[in-house]
Coordinates of C-alpha atoms and ligand atoms in Angstrom, one line a residue:
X1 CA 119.5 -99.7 -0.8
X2 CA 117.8 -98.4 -4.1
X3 CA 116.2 -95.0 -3.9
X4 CA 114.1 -93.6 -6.4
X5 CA 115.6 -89.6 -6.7
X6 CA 112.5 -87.5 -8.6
X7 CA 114.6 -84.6 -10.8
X8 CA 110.8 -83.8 -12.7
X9 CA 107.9 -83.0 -11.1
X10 CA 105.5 -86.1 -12.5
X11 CA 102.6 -83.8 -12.8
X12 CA 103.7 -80.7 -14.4
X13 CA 107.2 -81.6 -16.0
X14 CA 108.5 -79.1 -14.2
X15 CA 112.5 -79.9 -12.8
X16 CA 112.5 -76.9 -10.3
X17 CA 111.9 -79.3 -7.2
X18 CA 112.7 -77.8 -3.7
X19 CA 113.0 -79.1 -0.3
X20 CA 109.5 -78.3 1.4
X21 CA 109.5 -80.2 4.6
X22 CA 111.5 -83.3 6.5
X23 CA 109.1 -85.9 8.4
X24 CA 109.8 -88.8 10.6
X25 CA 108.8 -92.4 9.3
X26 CA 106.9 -92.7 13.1
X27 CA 105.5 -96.4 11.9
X28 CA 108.8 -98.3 11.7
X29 CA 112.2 -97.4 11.4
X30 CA 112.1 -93.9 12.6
X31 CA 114.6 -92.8 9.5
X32 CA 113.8 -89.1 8.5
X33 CA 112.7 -88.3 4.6
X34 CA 112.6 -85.2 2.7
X35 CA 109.5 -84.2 1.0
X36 CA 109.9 -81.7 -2.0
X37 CA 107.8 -79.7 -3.7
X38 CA 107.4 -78.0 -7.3
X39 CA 108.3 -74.3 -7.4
X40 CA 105.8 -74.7 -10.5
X41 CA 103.0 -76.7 -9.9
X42 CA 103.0 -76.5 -5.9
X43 CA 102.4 -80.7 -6.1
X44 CA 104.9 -83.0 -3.5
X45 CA 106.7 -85.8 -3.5
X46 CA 108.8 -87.9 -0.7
X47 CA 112.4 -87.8 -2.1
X48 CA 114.5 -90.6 -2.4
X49 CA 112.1 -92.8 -1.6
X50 CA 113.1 -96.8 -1.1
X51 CA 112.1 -98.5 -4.4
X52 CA 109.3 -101.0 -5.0
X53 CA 111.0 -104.1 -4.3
X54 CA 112.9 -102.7 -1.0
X55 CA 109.8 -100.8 0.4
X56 CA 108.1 -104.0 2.1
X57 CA 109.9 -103.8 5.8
X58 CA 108.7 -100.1 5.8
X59 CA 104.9 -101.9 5.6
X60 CA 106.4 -104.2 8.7
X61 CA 104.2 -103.1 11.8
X62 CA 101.5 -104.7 13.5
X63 CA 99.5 -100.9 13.7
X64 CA 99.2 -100.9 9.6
X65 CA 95.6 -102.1 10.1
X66 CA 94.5 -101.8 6.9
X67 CA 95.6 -105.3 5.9
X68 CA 94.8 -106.6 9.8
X69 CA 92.1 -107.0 11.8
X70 CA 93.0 -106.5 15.3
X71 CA 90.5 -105.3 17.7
X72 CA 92.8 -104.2 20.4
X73 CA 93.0 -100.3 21.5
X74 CA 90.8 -97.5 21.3
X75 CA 92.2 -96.4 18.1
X76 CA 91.6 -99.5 16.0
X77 CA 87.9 -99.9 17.7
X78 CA 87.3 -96.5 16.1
X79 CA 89.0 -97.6 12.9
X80 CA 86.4 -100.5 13.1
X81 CA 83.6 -98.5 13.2
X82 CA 84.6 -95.8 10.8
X83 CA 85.7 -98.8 8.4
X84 CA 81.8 -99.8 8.8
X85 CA 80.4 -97.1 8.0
X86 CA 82.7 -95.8 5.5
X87 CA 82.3 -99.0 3.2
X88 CA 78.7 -97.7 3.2
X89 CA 79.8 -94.2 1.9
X90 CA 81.9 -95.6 -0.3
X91 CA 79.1 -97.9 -1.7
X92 CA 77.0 -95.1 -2.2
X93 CA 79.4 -93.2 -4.3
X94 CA 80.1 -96.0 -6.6
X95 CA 75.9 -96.5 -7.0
X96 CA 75.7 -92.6 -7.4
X97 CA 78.1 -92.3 -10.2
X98 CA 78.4 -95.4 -12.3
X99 CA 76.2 -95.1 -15.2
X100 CA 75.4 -98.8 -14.4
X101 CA 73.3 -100.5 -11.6
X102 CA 75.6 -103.3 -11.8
X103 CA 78.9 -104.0 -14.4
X104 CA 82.6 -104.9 -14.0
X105 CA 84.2 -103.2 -11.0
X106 CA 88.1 -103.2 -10.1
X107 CA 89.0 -102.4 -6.6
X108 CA 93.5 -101.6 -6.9
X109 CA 94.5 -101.9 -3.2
X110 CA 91.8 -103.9 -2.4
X111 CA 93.4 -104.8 0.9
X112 CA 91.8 -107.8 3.0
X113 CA 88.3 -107.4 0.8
X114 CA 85.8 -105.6 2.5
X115 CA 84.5 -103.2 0.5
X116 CA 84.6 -106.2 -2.5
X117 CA 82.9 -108.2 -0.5
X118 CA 80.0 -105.5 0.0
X119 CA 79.9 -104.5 -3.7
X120 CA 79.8 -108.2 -4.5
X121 CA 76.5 -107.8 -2.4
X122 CA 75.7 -105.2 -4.6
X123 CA 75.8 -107.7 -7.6
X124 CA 78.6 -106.0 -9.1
X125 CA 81.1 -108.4 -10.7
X126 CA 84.3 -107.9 -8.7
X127 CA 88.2 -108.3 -9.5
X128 CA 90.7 -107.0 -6.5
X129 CA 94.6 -106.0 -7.1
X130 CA 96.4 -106.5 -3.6
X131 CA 100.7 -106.7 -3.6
X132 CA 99.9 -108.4 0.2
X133 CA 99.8 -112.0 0.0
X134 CA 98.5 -112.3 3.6
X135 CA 95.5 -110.0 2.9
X136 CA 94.9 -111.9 -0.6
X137 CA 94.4 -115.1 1.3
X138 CA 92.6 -113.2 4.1
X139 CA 90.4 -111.9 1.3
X140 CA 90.0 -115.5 -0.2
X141 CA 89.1 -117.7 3.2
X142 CA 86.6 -114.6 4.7
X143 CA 85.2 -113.5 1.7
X144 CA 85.8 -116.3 -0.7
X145 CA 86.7 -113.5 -3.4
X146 CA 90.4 -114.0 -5.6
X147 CA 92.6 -111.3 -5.7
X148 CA 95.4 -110.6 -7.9
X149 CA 98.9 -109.7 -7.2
X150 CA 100.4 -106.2 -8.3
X151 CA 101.5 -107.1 -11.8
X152 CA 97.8 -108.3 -13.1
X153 CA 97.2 -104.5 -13.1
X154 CA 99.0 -103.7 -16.7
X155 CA 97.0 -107.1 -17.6
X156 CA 93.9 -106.2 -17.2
X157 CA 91.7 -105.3 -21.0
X158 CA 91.4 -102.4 -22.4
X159 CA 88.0 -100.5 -21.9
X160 CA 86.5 -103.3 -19.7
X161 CA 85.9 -102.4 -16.3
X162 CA 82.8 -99.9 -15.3
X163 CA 84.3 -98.6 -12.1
X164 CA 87.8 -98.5 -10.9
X165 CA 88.6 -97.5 -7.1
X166 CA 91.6 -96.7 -5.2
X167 CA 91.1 -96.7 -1.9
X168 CA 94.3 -94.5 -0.5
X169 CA 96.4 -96.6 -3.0
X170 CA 97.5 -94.4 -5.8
X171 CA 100.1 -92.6 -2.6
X172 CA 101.7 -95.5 -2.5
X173 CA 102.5 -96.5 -6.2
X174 CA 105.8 -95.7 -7.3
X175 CA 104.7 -95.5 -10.9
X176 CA 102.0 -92.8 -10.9
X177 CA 101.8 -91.6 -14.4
X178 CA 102.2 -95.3 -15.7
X179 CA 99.2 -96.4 -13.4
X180 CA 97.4 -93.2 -14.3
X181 CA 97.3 -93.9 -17.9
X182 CA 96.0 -97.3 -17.2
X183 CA 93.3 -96.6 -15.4
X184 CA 92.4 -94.6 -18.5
X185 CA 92.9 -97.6 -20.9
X186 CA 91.4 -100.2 -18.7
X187 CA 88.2 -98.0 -18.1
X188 CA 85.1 -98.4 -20.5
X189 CA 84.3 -95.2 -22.3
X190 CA 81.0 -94.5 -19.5
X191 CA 82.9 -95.6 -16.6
X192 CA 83.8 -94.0 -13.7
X193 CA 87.6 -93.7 -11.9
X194 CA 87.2 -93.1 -7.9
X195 CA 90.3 -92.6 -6.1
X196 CA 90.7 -91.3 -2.6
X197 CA 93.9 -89.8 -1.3
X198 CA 94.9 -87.5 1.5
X199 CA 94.6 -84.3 1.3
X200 CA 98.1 -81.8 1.8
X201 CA 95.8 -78.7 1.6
X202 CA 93.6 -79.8 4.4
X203 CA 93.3 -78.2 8.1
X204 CA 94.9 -80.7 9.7
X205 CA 98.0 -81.2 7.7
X206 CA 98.4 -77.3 8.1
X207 CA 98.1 -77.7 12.0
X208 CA 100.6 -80.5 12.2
X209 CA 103.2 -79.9 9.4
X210 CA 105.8 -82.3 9.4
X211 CA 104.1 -84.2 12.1
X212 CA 100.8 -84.8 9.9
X213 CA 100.2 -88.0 9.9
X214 CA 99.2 -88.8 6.5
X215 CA 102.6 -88.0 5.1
X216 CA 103.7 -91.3 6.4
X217 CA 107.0 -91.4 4.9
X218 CA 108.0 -93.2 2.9
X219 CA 104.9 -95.4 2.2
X220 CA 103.1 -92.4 1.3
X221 CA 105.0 -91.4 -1.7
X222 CA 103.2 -88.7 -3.5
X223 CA 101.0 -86.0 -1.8
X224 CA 98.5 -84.1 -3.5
X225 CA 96.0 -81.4 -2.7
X226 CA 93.1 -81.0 -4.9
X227 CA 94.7 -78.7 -7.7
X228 CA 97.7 -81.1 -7.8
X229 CA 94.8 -84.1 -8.8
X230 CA 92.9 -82.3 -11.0
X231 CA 96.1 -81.3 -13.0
X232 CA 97.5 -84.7 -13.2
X233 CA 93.9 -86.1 -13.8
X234 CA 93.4 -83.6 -16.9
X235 CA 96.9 -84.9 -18.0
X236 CA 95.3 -88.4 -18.5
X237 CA 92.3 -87.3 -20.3
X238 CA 90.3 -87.3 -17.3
X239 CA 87.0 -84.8 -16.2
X240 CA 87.5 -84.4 -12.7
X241 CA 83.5 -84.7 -11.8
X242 CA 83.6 -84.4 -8.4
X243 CA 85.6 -84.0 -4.9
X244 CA 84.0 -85.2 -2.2
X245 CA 85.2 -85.1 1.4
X246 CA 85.9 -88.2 3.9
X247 CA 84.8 -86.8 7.2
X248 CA 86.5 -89.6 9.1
X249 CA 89.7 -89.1 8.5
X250 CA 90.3 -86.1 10.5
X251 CA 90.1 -87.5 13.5
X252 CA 91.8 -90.3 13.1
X253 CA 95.2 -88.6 11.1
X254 CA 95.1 -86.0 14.0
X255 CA 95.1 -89.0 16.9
X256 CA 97.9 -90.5 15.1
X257 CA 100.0 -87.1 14.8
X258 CA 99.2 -86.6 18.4
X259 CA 100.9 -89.8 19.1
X260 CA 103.9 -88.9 16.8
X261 CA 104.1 -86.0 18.5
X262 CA 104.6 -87.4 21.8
X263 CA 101.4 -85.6 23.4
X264 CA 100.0 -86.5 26.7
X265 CA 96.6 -88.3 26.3
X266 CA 97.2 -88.2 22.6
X267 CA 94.2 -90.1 21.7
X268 CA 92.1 -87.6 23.1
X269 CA 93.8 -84.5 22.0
X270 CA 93.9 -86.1 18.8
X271 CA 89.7 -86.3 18.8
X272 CA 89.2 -83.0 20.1
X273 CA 91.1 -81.5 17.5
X274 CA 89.8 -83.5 14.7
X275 CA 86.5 -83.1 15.8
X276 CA 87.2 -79.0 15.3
X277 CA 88.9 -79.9 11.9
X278 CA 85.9 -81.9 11.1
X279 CA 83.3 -78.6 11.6
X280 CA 85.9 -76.7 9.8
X281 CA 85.7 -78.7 6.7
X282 CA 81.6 -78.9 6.7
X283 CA 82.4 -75.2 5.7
X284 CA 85.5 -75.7 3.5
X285 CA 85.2 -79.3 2.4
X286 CA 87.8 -79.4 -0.1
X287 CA 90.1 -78.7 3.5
X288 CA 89.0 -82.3 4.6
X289 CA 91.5 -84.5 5.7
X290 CA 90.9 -86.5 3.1
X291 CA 89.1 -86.4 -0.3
X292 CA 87.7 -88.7 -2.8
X293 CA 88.0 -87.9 -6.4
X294 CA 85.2 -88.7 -8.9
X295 CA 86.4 -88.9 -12.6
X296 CA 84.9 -89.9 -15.7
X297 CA 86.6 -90.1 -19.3
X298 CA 86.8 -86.8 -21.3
X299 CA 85.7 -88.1 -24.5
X300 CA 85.8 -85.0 -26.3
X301 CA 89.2 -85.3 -27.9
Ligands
ZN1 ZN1 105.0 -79.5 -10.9

């Protein structure tokens, strides 16, 4: 199988990588990975992670619900909801920082189409990126809204879209730098980048360490805190405008850890602790499980 071994840190240059932590991949085929991290920057990577066109049975399990819509269990009820009522925060975000009511929106990841869909509400003018042929369809027959596959991403004009967003994408895509400096070329000189990722400084990853779930090795390929971001976001001529925190998300990384862990009545352990992560962060939010970065073109060159 072809691995990808990282010698240079991708966000600092740096080629002092060290051995930081080794996690499970709980989802599918229980193999171990190493994450590393830079002695300069402090940013982390999963080593040796399966390349791009090998990585597809490590998506192969019915609980990745983000391309499904199962309504079984008390975990993927919650997921429901918090889907719900995240596509509104998310909507809000997008109308509270585009310098545009309306204009040319990209969603990368874009999944089964849910949060297109609502933006196409919004009258925005929508174009999706998904690699999953199943959710592209899914997108097309409940949404009636085309996606592309992955490649339509280095295809896409330059300085044409208003608003890009990654929705806990940019983790998973093996060419970060590469897709980095496209967002920048693709974006219009008032536009508006939002990208959500977990969070490696937050309160839960520090409680669970290698059992936190949001390393999800190897899918999760790169894993930032907020330094790490702004750093690599500065790299690509990018203004870091603001972090904002995604309150959900704590309680459902910390039910899945608690499973991974093997803990009695995991589901609820896992809620009662996210529930004190959760009050932790509405002190400390850039600690939130997981964080959403706002960024808009630095124009001053
Ligand atoms: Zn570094």
């Amino acid at each position: 199988m072809k691995r990808i071994h990282t010698d240079i840190c991708p966000v600092c240059g740096s080629n002092e990588l060290v051995p930081y932590l080794s996690c499970k991949d709980y989802l599918t085929t229980q193999e171990v990975f190493d994450i590393y991290q830079c002695k300069t920057c402090g940013f982390a990577l999963t080593q040796d992670f399966p390349a791009e066109d090998e990585i597809g049975p490590y998506y192969d399990a019915p609980e990745y619900i983000s391309h499904s819509d199962t309504h079984r269990g008390i975990i993927n009820t919650l997921y429901h909801w918090a889907r719900k009522m995240a596509l509104k925060s998310k909507s809000k975000i997008v109308g509270r920082y585009a310098s545009k009511r309306t204009g040319m929106l990209l969603d990368i990841g874009s999944g089964t189409g849910y949060f297109l869909n609502k933006m196409k509400e919004e009258k925005w003018i929508v174009t999706g990126i998904e690699k999953s042929e199943f959710a592209r369809k899914y997108a097309k027959q409940k949404f009636d809204i085309d996606c592309q596959s992955s490649d339509y991403l280095y295809k896409v004009c330059e300085k044409t879209k208003d608003v890009i967003t990654m929705w806990h994408v940019l983790e998973h895509m093996e060419h970060l730098n590469r897709v980095m400096g496209h967002l920048s070329a693709t974006l219009k000189d008032d536009g508006v980048v939002i990208i959500a990722l977990p969070n490696k400084s937050s309160f839960d990853a520090a409680h669970y360490k290698e059992h936190w779930a949001a390393y999800d090795v190897p899918r999760h390929l790169w894993h930032f805190s907020p330094s790490d971001f702004g750093r690599l976001a500065k790299k690509h001529h990018f203004e870091l405008v603001d972090v904002k925190p995604m309150y959900f998300d704590a309680f459902y990384i910390s039910m899945l850890s608690e499973k991974s862990k093997g803990t009695f009545l995991a589901t609820i352990v896992g809620l009662a602790k996210g529930g004190i992560f959760f009050l932790r962060t509405l002190a400390d939010k850039k600690r939130s499980s997981s964080l959403i970065y706002i960024l808009k073109k630095n124009n001053k060159k």
